GROMACS .gro file of C-alpha atoms in nm:
model
  276
    1UNK     CA    1  -0.002  -0.003   0.002
    2UNK     CA    2   0.134   0.344  -0.083
    3UNK     CA    3   0.231   0.546   0.220
    4UNK     CA    4   0.207   0.921   0.300
    5UNK     CA    5   0.497   1.034   0.081
    6UNK     CA    6   0.368   0.849  -0.223
    7UNK     CA    7   0.025   0.992  -0.184
    8UNK     CA    8   0.157   1.345  -0.143
    9UNK     CA    9   0.362   1.308  -0.460
   10UNK     CA   10   0.049   1.185  -0.643
   11UNK     CA   11  -0.145   1.484  -0.514
   12UNK     CA   12   0.131   1.712  -0.645
   13UNK     CA   13   0.098   1.565  -0.989
   14UNK     CA   14  -0.278   1.583  -0.991
   15UNK     CA   15  -0.268   1.943  -0.878
   16UNK     CA   16  -0.001   2.032  -1.129
   17UNK     CA   17  -0.203   1.933  -1.433
   18UNK     CA   18  -0.551   2.040  -1.301
   19UNK     CA   19  -0.522   2.342  -1.086
   20UNK     CA   20  -0.731   2.641  -1.194
   21UNK     CA   21  -0.818   2.490  -1.534
   22UNK     CA   22  -1.182   2.423  -1.635
   23UNK     CA   23  -1.275   2.055  -1.639
   24UNK     CA   24  -1.409   1.976  -1.980
   25UNK     CA   25  -1.514   1.629  -1.885
   26UNK     CA   26  -1.561   1.434  -1.559
   27UNK     CA   27  -1.603   1.056  -1.542
   28UNK     CA   28  -1.682   0.833  -1.248
   29UNK     CA   29  -1.659   0.456  -1.255
   30UNK     CA   30  -1.872   0.405  -0.947
   31UNK     CA   31  -2.252   0.418  -1.004
   32UNK     CA   32  -2.323   0.611  -0.686
   33UNK     CA   33  -2.104   0.903  -0.808
   34UNK     CA   34  -2.244   0.936  -1.162
   35UNK     CA   35  -2.477   1.217  -1.065
   36UNK     CA   36  -2.179   1.433  -0.988
   37UNK     CA   37  -2.028   1.426  -1.339
   38UNK     CA   38  -2.243   1.711  -1.478
   39UNK     CA   39  -2.213   1.906  -1.156
   40UNK     CA   40  -1.835   1.912  -1.183
   41UNK     CA   41  -1.803   1.979  -1.553
   42UNK     CA   42  -1.665   2.331  -1.630
   43UNK     CA   43  -1.560   2.368  -1.263
   44UNK     CA   44  -1.196   2.419  -1.154
   45UNK     CA   45  -0.983   2.218  -0.907
   46UNK     CA   46  -0.883   2.469  -0.645
   47UNK     CA   47  -0.638   2.257  -0.452
   48UNK     CA   48  -0.546   1.895  -0.368
   49UNK     CA   49  -0.451   1.809  -0.014
   50UNK     CA   50  -0.369   1.485   0.169
   51UNK     CA   51  -0.437   1.346   0.512
   52UNK     CA   52  -0.200   1.054   0.538
   53UNK     CA   53  -0.306   0.803   0.273
   54UNK     CA   54  -0.622   0.999   0.178
   55UNK     CA   55  -0.631   1.251  -0.108
   56UNK     CA   56  -0.884   1.530  -0.102
   57UNK     CA   57  -0.966   1.729  -0.420
   58UNK     CA   58  -1.145   2.061  -0.372
   59UNK     CA   59  -1.361   2.195  -0.653
   60UNK     CA   60  -1.473   2.552  -0.729
   61UNK     CA   61  -1.849   2.472  -0.683
   62UNK     CA   62  -1.819   2.394  -0.313
   63UNK     CA   63  -1.772   2.012  -0.348
   64UNK     CA   64  -1.480   1.808  -0.238
   65UNK     CA   65  -1.381   1.453  -0.332
   66UNK     CA   66  -1.232   1.209  -0.079
   67UNK     CA   67  -1.028   0.918  -0.228
   68UNK     CA   68  -0.820   0.652  -0.071
   69UNK     CA   69  -0.595   0.438  -0.295
   70UNK     CA   70  -0.609   0.146  -0.052
   71UNK     CA   71  -0.398  -0.147  -0.184
   72UNK     CA   72  -0.432  -0.126  -0.554
   73UNK     CA   73  -0.543   0.228  -0.642
   74UNK     CA   74  -0.316   0.452  -0.852
   75UNK     CA   75  -0.337   0.800  -0.994
   76UNK     CA   76  -0.209   0.856  -1.345
   77UNK     CA   77  -0.157   1.196  -1.502
   78UNK     CA   78  -0.086   1.259  -1.872
   79UNK     CA   79  -0.149   1.484  -2.166
   80UNK     CA   80  -0.507   1.466  -2.299
   81UNK     CA   81  -0.527   1.182  -2.544
   82UNK     CA   82  -0.231   0.998  -2.405
   83UNK     CA   83  -0.426   0.795  -2.145
   84UNK     CA   84  -0.269   0.455  -2.084
   85UNK     CA   85  -0.407   0.135  -2.233
   86UNK     CA   86  -0.479  -0.073  -1.922
   87UNK     CA   87  -0.701  -0.340  -1.785
   88UNK     CA   88  -0.738  -0.148  -1.461
   89UNK     CA   89  -1.085  -0.013  -1.384
   90UNK     CA   90  -1.127   0.363  -1.419
   91UNK     CA   91  -1.274   0.509  -1.094
   92UNK     CA   92  -1.224   0.884  -1.151
   93UNK     CA   93  -1.139   1.072  -1.467
   94UNK     CA   94  -1.080   1.449  -1.456
   95UNK     CA   95  -1.006   1.605  -1.800
   96UNK     CA   96  -0.897   1.958  -1.885
   97UNK     CA   97  -0.840   2.080  -2.248
   98UNK     CA   98  -0.475   1.974  -2.221
   99UNK     CA   99  -0.436   1.710  -1.946
  100UNK     CA  100  -0.597   1.414  -1.774
  101UNK     CA  101  -0.587   1.295  -1.409
  102UNK     CA  102  -0.720   0.939  -1.376
  103UNK     CA  103  -0.764   0.722  -1.061
  104UNK     CA  104  -0.767   0.353  -1.133
  105UNK     CA  105  -0.870   0.058  -0.919
  106UNK     CA  106  -0.959   0.238  -0.592
  107UNK     CA  107  -1.307   0.189  -0.448
  108UNK     CA  108  -1.307   0.419  -0.147
  109UNK     CA  109  -1.431   0.741  -0.311
  110UNK     CA  110  -1.697   0.986  -0.195
  111UNK     CA  111  -1.803   1.344  -0.249
  112UNK     CA  112  -1.910   1.589   0.026
  113UNK     CA  113  -1.985   1.957   0.045
  114UNK     CA  114  -1.647   2.115   0.121
  115UNK     CA  115  -1.752   2.245   0.458
  116UNK     CA  116  -1.855   1.896   0.562
  117UNK     CA  117  -1.558   1.700   0.423
  118UNK     CA  118  -1.408   1.679   0.774
  119UNK     CA  119  -1.700   1.458   0.873
  120UNK     CA  120  -1.575   1.170   0.659
  121UNK     CA  121  -1.524   0.882   0.899
  122UNK     CA  122  -1.159   0.833   0.800
  123UNK     CA  123  -1.070   1.199   0.841
  124UNK     CA  124  -1.239   1.213   1.180
  125UNK     CA  125  -1.021   0.949   1.328
  126UNK     CA  126  -0.671   1.009   1.177
  127UNK     CA  127  -0.399   1.197   1.352
  128UNK     CA  128  -0.185   1.482   1.225
  129UNK     CA  129  -0.032   1.436   0.881
  130UNK     CA  130   0.340   1.363   0.892
  131UNK     CA  131   0.400   1.583   0.592
  132UNK     CA  132   0.198   1.881   0.704
  133UNK     CA  133   0.442   2.166   0.739
  134UNK     CA  134   0.272   2.279   1.062
  135UNK     CA  135   0.355   1.947   1.231
  136UNK     CA  136   0.674   1.988   1.431
  137UNK     CA  137   0.886   1.760   1.644
  138UNK     CA  138   0.714   1.902   1.947
  139UNK     CA  139   0.376   1.782   1.805
  140UNK     CA  140   0.512   1.431   1.761
  141UNK     CA  141   0.660   1.429   2.114
  142UNK     CA  142   0.323   1.533   2.253
  143UNK     CA  143   0.153   1.256   2.057
  144UNK     CA  144   0.402   0.998   2.194
  145UNK     CA  145   0.324   1.108   2.546
  146UNK     CA  146  -0.051   1.086   2.519
  147UNK     CA  147  -0.237   0.829   2.722
  148UNK     CA  148  -0.370   0.654   2.413
  149UNK     CA  149  -0.027   0.593   2.270
  150UNK     CA  150   0.242   0.599   2.537
  151UNK     CA  151   0.201   0.239   2.648
  152UNK     CA  152   0.176   0.082   2.306
  153UNK     CA  153   0.472  -0.100   2.145
  154UNK     CA  154   0.625   0.115   1.869
  155UNK     CA  155   0.582  -0.170   1.621
  156UNK     CA  156   0.209  -0.128   1.651
  157UNK     CA  157   0.192   0.244   1.708
  158UNK     CA  158   0.386   0.326   1.390
  159UNK     CA  159   0.115   0.157   1.178
  160UNK     CA  160  -0.176   0.334   1.353
  161UNK     CA  161  -0.308   0.618   1.144
  162UNK     CA  162  -0.475   0.758   1.461
  163UNK     CA  163  -0.131   0.833   1.590
  164UNK     CA  164   0.022   0.993   1.282
  165UNK     CA  165  -0.141   0.990   0.941
  166UNK     CA  166   0.071   0.873   0.652
  167UNK     CA  167   0.302   0.628   0.842
  168UNK     CA  168   0.330   0.277   0.704
  169UNK     CA  169   0.530  -0.037   0.689
  170UNK     CA  170   0.858   0.066   0.522
  171UNK     CA  171   0.853   0.397   0.714
  172UNK     CA  172   0.806   0.212   1.043
  173UNK     CA  173   1.127   0.011   0.992
  174UNK     CA  174   1.327   0.306   0.871
  175UNK     CA  175   1.217   0.550   1.140
  176UNK     CA  176   1.277   0.310   1.428
  177UNK     CA  177   1.624   0.227   1.288
  178UNK     CA  178   1.719   0.595   1.241
  179UNK     CA  179   1.608   0.673   1.600
  180UNK     CA  180   1.799   0.363   1.731
  181UNK     CA  181   1.504   0.224   1.922
  182UNK     CA  182   1.382  -0.138   1.944
  183UNK     CA  183   1.040  -0.206   1.784
  184UNK     CA  184   0.908  -0.380   2.098
  185UNK     CA  185   0.969  -0.074   2.323
  186UNK     CA  186   0.694   0.164   2.415
  187UNK     CA  187   0.719   0.542   2.430
  188UNK     CA  188   0.682   0.531   2.807
  189UNK     CA  189   1.004   0.319   2.815
  190UNK     CA  190   1.215   0.573   2.623
  191UNK     CA  191   1.420   0.845   2.788
  192UNK     CA  192   1.401   1.211   2.683
  193UNK     CA  193   1.687   1.183   2.439
  194UNK     CA  194   1.530   0.877   2.263
  195UNK     CA  195   1.192   1.048   2.247
  196UNK     CA  196   1.338   1.357   2.085
  197UNK     CA  197   1.531   1.143   1.837
  198UNK     CA  198   1.222   0.941   1.757
  199UNK     CA  199   1.017   1.258   1.692
  200UNK     CA  200   1.281   1.407   1.476
  201UNK     CA  201   1.330   1.100   1.256
  202UNK     CA  202   0.958   1.048   1.226
  203UNK     CA  203   0.929   1.372   1.032
  204UNK     CA  204   1.275   1.364   0.870
  205UNK     CA  205   1.246   1.017   0.715
  206UNK     CA  206   0.894   1.088   0.585
  207UNK     CA  207   1.012   1.422   0.432
  208UNK     CA  208   1.319   1.263   0.277
  209UNK     CA  209   1.109   0.990   0.117
  210UNK     CA  210   0.865   1.248  -0.021
  211UNK     CA  211   1.147   1.473  -0.162
  212UNK     CA  212   1.351   1.193  -0.315
  213UNK     CA  213   1.076   0.966  -0.446
  214UNK     CA  214   1.115   0.690  -0.201
  215UNK     CA  215   1.470   0.702  -0.063
  216UNK     CA  216   1.516   0.689   0.315
  217UNK     CA  217   1.892   0.656   0.319
  218UNK     CA  218   2.070   0.983   0.376
  219UNK     CA  219   2.181   1.169   0.064
  220UNK     CA  220   2.557   1.116   0.099
  221UNK     CA  221   2.515   0.739   0.130
  222UNK     CA  222   2.267   0.728  -0.156
  223UNK     CA  223   2.515   0.899  -0.389
  224UNK     CA  224   2.790   0.655  -0.291
  225UNK     CA  225   2.569   0.352  -0.354
  226UNK     CA  226   2.456   0.494  -0.684
  227UNK     CA  227   2.812   0.547  -0.794
  228UNK     CA  228   2.875   0.176  -0.717
  229UNK     CA  229   2.603   0.092  -0.966
  230UNK     CA  230   2.342  -0.029  -0.725
  231UNK     CA  231   1.979   0.003  -0.851
  232UNK     CA  232   1.688   0.189  -0.687
  233UNK     CA  233   1.568  -0.107  -0.475
  234UNK     CA  234   1.916  -0.177  -0.338
  235UNK     CA  235   1.993   0.181  -0.253
  236UNK     CA  236   1.668   0.321  -0.111
  237UNK     CA  237   1.650   0.174   0.242
  238UNK     CA  238   1.865   0.142   0.548
  239UNK     CA  239   1.709  -0.176   0.685
  240UNK     CA  240   1.371  -0.242   0.516
  241UNK     CA  241   1.370  -0.543   0.279
  242UNK     CA  242   1.742  -0.610   0.370
  243UNK     CA  243   1.710  -0.932   0.574
  244UNK     CA  244   2.042  -1.090   0.657
  245UNK     CA  245   2.228  -0.816   0.469
  246UNK     CA  246   2.496  -0.617   0.666
  247UNK     CA  247   2.366  -0.316   0.855
  248UNK     CA  248   2.486   0.001   0.677
  249UNK     CA  249   2.615   0.133   1.009
  250UNK     CA  250   2.761  -0.160   1.202
  251UNK     CA  251   2.758  -0.456   0.955
  252UNK     CA  252   2.542  -0.674   1.181
  253UNK     CA  253   2.301  -0.884   0.971
  254UNK     CA  254   1.966  -0.723   0.951
  255UNK     CA  255   1.681  -0.910   1.128
  256UNK     CA  256   1.334  -0.959   0.989
  257UNK     CA  257   1.042  -1.032   1.219
  258UNK     CA  258   0.666  -1.020   1.191
  259UNK     CA  259   0.519  -0.753   1.415
  260UNK     CA  260   0.144  -0.683   1.404
  261UNK     CA  261   0.103  -0.906   1.099
  262UNK     CA  262   0.353  -0.708   0.888
  263UNK     CA  263   0.720  -0.764   0.824
  264UNK     CA  264   0.960  -0.536   1.007
  265UNK     CA  265   1.331  -0.507   0.973
  266UNK     CA  266   1.573  -0.394   1.240
  267UNK     CA  267   1.939  -0.418   1.358
  268UNK     CA  268   2.011  -0.603   1.683
  269UNK     CA  269   2.324  -0.395   1.745
  270UNK     CA  270   2.187  -0.050   1.658
  271UNK     CA  271   1.846  -0.105   1.817
  272UNK     CA  272   1.905  -0.298   2.137
  273UNK     CA  273   1.608  -0.406   2.353
  274UNK     CA  274   1.638  -0.237   2.689
  275UNK     CA  275   1.449  -0.291   3.011
  276UNK     CA  276   1.266   0.004   3.166
   0.00000   0.00000   0.00000
């Protein structure tokens, strides 16, 4: 499933081709949305925002569209007439005179009056967006200290969208490694220095992945690995998907374990399990 950085990059692409341009044609692949096609024709897209893995498109007539890619959904943007030939099912098609933005395969799509979009059940329960520029390290530290989160294992907490919207499986492994904390620990078991490190890396890793198109390794290391001829998948992560490969910091073989039903990667040397 795409995580917060991938959804934000998709939103950027959609906004780039649609913003402030009249929609010549609107197409919905879900029967319950068909009535909105004519309502949205000739309207403009004002802005596209994200809340974690949800994408919200705001239109000039006071309507807003909520969409969640879930596991298989994908946005595709292209010049008008260059739409891909695919067996994927079209769910949303937004067409200006010059460009198209098409959502394939997703099924969680709904339209609300803009002033009521916050009432969508998903948006009501998710936490702050990790890529929202107003979210600071202090905000993350406060979340970590809250009663609902402080006594939960980090392995579970860093998949919970109620904690921070946009986190996901590869980000979980990469953030915990960068912060040097064991996935079984709870926020309440961390000292002040560890909490500050965890808060910082929560935002820094997500921002880096967004800005680089999926890389979580720091820039200097990425450049060295690329010069060695390694491809994207072999250079993008510090620990995720690197089972039994040497840790990039200490050379200890990376461990893979299943936490909360999802695979998680960590280094036994760099992320020791400590008692409270």
